[in-house]
CSV table of C-alpha atoms in Angstrom, one decimal:
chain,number,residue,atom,x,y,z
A,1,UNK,CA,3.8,-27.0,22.5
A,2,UNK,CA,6.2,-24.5,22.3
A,3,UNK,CA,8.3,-25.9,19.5
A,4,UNK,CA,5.0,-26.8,17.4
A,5,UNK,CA,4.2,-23.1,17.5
A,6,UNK,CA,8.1,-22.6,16.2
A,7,UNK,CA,6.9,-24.9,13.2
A,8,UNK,CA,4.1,-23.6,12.7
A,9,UNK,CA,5.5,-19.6,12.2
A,10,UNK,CA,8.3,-21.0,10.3
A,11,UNK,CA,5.9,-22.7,7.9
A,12,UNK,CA,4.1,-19.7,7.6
A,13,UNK,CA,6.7,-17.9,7.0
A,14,UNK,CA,8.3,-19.9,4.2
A,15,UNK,CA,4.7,-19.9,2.3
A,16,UNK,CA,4.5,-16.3,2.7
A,17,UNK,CA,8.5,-16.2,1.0
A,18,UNK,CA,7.4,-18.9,-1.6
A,19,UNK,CA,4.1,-16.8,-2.9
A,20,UNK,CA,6.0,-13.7,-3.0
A,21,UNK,CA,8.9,-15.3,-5.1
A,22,UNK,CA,5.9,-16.9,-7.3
A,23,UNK,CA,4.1,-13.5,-7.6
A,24,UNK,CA,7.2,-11.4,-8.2
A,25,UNK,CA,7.7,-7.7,-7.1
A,26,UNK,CA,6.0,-6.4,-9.9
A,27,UNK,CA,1.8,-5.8,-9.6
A,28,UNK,CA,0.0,-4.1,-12.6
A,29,UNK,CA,-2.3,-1.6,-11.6
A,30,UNK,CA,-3.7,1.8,-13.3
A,31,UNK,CA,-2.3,4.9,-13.4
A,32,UNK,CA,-4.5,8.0,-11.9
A,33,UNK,CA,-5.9,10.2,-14.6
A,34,UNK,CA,-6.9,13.2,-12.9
A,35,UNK,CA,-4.1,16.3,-12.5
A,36,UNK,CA,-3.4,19.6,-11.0
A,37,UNK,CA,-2.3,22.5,-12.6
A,38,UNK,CA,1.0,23.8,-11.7
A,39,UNK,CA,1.7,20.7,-9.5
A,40,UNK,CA,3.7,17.4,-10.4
A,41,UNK,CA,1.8,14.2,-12.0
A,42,UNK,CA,3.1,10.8,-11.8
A,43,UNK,CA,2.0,8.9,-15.0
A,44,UNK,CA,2.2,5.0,-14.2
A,45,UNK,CA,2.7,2.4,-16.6
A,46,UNK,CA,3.9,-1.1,-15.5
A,47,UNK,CA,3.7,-4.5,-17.9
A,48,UNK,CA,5.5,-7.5,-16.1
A,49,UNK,CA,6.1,-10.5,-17.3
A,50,UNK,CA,4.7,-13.9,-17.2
A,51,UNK,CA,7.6,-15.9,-17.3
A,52,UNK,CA,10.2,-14.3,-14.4
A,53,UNK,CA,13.1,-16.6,-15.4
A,54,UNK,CA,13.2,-15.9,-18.6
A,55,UNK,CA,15.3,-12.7,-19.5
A,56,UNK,CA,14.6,-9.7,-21.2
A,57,UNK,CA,15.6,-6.3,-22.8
A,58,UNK,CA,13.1,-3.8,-23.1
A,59,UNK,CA,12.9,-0.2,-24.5
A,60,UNK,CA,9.5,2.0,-23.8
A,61,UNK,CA,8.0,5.1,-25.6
A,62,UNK,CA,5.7,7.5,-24.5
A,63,UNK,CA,2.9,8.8,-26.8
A,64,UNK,CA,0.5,11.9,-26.8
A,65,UNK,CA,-2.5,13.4,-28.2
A,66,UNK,CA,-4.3,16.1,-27.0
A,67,UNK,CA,-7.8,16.8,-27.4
A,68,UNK,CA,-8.1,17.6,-31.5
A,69,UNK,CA,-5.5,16.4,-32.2
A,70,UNK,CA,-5.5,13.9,-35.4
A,71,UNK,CA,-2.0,11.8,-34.8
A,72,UNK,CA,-0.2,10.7,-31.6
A,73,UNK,CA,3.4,12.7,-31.2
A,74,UNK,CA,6.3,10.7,-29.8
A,75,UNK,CA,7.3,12.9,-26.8
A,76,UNK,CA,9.5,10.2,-24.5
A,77,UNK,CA,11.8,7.1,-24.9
A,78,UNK,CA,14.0,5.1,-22.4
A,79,UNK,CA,15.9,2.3,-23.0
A,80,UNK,CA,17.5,1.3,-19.7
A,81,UNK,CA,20.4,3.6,-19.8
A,82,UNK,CA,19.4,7.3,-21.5
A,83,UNK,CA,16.3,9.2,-21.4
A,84,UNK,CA,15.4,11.2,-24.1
A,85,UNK,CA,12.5,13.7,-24.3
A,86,UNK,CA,11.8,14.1,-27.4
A,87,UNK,CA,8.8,16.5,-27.9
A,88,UNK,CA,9.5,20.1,-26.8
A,89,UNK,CA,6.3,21.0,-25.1
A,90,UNK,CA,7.6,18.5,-22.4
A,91,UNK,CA,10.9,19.6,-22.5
A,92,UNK,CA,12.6,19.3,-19.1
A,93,UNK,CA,9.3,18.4,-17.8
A,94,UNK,CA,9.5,14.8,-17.8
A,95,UNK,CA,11.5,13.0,-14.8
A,96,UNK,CA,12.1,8.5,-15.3
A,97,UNK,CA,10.3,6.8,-12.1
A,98,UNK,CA,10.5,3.8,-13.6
A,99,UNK,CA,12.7,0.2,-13.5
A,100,UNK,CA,16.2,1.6,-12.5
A,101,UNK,CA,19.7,-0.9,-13.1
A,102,UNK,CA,18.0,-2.8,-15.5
A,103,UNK,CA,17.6,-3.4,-19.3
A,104,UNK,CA,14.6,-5.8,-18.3
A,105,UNK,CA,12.4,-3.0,-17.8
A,106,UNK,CA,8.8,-3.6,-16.0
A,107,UNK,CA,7.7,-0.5,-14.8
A,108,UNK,CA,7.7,3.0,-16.9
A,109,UNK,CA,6.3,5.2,-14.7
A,110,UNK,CA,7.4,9.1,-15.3
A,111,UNK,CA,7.3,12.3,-13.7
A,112,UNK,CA,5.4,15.1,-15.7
A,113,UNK,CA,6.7,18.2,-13.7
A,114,UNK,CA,4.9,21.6,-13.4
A,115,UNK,CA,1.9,20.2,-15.4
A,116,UNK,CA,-0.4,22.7,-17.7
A,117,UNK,CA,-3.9,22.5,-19.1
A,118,UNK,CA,-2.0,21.8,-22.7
A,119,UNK,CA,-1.2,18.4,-20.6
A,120,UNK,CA,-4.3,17.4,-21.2
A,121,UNK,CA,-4.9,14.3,-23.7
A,122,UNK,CA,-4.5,10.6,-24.0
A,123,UNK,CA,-0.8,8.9,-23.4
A,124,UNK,CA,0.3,5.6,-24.6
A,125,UNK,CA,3.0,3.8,-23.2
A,126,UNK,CA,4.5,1.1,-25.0
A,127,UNK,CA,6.7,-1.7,-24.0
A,128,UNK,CA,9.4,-3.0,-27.2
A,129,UNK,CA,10.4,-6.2,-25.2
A,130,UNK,CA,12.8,-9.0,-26.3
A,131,UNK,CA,11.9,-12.7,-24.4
A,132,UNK,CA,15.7,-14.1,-25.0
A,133,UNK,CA,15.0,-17.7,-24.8
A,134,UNK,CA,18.0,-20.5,-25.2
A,135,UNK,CA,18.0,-21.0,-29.0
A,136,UNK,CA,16.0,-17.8,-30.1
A,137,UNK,CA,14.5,-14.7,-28.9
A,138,UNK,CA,10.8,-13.3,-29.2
A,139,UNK,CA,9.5,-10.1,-29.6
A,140,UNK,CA,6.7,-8.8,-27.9
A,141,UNK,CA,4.7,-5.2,-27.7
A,142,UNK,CA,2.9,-4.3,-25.1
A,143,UNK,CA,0.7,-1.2,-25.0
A,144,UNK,CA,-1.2,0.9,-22.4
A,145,UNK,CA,-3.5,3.9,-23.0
A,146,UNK,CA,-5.1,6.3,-20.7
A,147,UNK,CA,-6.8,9.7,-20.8
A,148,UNK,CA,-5.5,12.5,-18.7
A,149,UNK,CA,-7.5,15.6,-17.1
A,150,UNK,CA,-6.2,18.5,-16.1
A,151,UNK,CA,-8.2,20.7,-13.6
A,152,UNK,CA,-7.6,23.6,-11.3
A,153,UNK,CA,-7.6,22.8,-7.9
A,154,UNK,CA,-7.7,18.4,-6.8
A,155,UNK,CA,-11.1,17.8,-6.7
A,156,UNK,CA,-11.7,14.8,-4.1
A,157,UNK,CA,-13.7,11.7,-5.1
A,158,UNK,CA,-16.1,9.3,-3.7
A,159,UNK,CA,-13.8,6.8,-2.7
A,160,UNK,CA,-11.4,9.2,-0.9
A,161,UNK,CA,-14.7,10.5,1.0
A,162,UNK,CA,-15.6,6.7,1.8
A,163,UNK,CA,-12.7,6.2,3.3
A,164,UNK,CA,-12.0,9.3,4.9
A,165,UNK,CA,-15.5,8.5,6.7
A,166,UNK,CA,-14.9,4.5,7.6
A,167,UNK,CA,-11.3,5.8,9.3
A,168,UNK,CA,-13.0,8.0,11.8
A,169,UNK,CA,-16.2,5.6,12.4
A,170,UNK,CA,-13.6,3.2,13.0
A,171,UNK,CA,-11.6,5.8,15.5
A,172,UNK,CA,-14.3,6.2,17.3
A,173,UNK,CA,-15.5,2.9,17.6
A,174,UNK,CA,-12.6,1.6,19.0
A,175,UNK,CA,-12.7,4.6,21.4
A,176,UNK,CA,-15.9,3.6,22.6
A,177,UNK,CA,-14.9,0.1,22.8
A,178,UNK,CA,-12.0,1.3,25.0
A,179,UNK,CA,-14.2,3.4,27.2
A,180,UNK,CA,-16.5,0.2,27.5
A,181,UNK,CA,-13.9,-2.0,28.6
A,182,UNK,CA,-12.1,0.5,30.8
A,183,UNK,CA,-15.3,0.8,32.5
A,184,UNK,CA,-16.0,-2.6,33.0
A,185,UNK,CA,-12.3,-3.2,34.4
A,186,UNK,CA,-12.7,-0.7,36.8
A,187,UNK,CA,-15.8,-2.1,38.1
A,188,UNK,CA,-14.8,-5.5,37.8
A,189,UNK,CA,-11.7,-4.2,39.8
A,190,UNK,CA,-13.9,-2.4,42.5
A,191,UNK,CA,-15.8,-5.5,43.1
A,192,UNK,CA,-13.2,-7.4,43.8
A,193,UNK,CA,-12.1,-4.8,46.6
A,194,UNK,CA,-15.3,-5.1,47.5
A,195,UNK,CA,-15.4,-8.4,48.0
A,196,UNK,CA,-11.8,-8.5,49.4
A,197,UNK,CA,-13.2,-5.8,52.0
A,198,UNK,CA,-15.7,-7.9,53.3
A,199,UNK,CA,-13.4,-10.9,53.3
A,200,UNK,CA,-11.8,-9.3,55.6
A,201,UNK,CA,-14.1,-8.0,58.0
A,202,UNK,CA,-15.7,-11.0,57.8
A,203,UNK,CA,-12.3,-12.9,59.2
A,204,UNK,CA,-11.7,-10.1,61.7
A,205,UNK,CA,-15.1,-10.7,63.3
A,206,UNK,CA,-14.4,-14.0,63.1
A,207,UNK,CA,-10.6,-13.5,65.1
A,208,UNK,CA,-12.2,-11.4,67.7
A,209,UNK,CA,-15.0,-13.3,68.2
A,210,UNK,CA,-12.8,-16.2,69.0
A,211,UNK,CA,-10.6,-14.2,71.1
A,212,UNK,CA,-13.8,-13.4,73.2
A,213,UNK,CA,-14.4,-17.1,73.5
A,214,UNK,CA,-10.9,-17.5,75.0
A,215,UNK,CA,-11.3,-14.9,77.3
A,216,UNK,CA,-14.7,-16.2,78.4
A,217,UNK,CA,-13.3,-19.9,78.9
A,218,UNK,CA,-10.1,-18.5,80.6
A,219,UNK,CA,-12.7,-16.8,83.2
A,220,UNK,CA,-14.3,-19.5,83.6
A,221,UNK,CA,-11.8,-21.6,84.7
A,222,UNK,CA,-10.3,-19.4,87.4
């Protein structure tokens, strides 16, 4: 039985290694689009590719237009090895969180430090990637838009609210399920004593009752 289980884990355990490997470390999701003044804003941006096996350069840029504004302004590039800000109202204000040690980049997540209410706008972020196949090599753009507000003081939303509330229902269910089964050890526990108690008493009546036999038949025969 015990060497079945073995299998069994170790089966899991290679499926669970297999799908990951499949799947890959990178998972697109989108970025938050709601920031505080004065504090730091992570802008995310992640494009991964379809085909892991096949390599790839990449280079990404970072667009912006704020509210009125007629054009998108080129304000960040990377390319794997230097950053460069390029627009100045985000000069020293923009930090790389993306892919490090890699020209194959999949993730382009930055850091926009000390944010304003100028931050405010839509961002693109576009992915220049080369697919470098055996015998030729295939270009491919990838782009990403989102709009960002700016407010004064993080206002909380629904689903943080939701969730805030399930986590202490759940706390205090499982207290009460803990108080319920703590109670109904203990008097599990007590009527076993109970029982164990009268066992006993029982088997001592018993003893001395026999002992008084003995004595009587002892009497008896003197």
């Amino acid at each position: 039985m015990n060497v079945f289980i073995r299998r069994l884990l170790s089966l899991c355990v290679f499926c669970a290694l297999s799908v990951s490997l499949c799947s890959g470390a990178c998972a697109e999701v989108d970025s938050d689009t709601e920031a505080v003044a004065g504090h730091g804003f992570q802008l995310g941006c992640l494009s991964c590719k379809v085909r892991l096996e096949v390599p790839a350069t990449a280079t990404v840029d970072w667009l912006f237009r704020a509210p009125g504004w007629k054009d998108f302004v080129h304000i960040y590039t990377y390319d794997g090895e230097s950053p460069n800000i390029i627009h100045e109202q985000f000069q020293d204000r923009i930090q790389w969180h993306g892919s490090k040690k890699t020209f194959d980049l999949q993730d382009a997540t930055i850091n926009l430090l000390n944010v304003t209410f100028n931050d405010s706008g839509t961002y693109v972020c576009i992915f220049n990637r080369i697919l470098k196949y055996e015998h030729y090599e295939f270009p491919t753009i990838v782009k990403k838009n989102f709009t960002l507000t700016v407010v004064p003081t993080a206002r909380r939303g629904t689903a943080s609210i939701v969730s805030e509330v399930m986590m202490y229902v759940s706390i205090i269910g499982l207290q009460f399920w803990l108080l319920v089964e703590m109670i109904y050890c203990y008097r599990k526990i007590a009527a076993a004593g109970e029982e164990a108690l009268r066992a006993s008493a029982a088997e001592y009546l018993a003893i001395t009752s026999e002992s008084k036999d003995n004595c009587a038949g002892v009497q008896v025969a003197e």
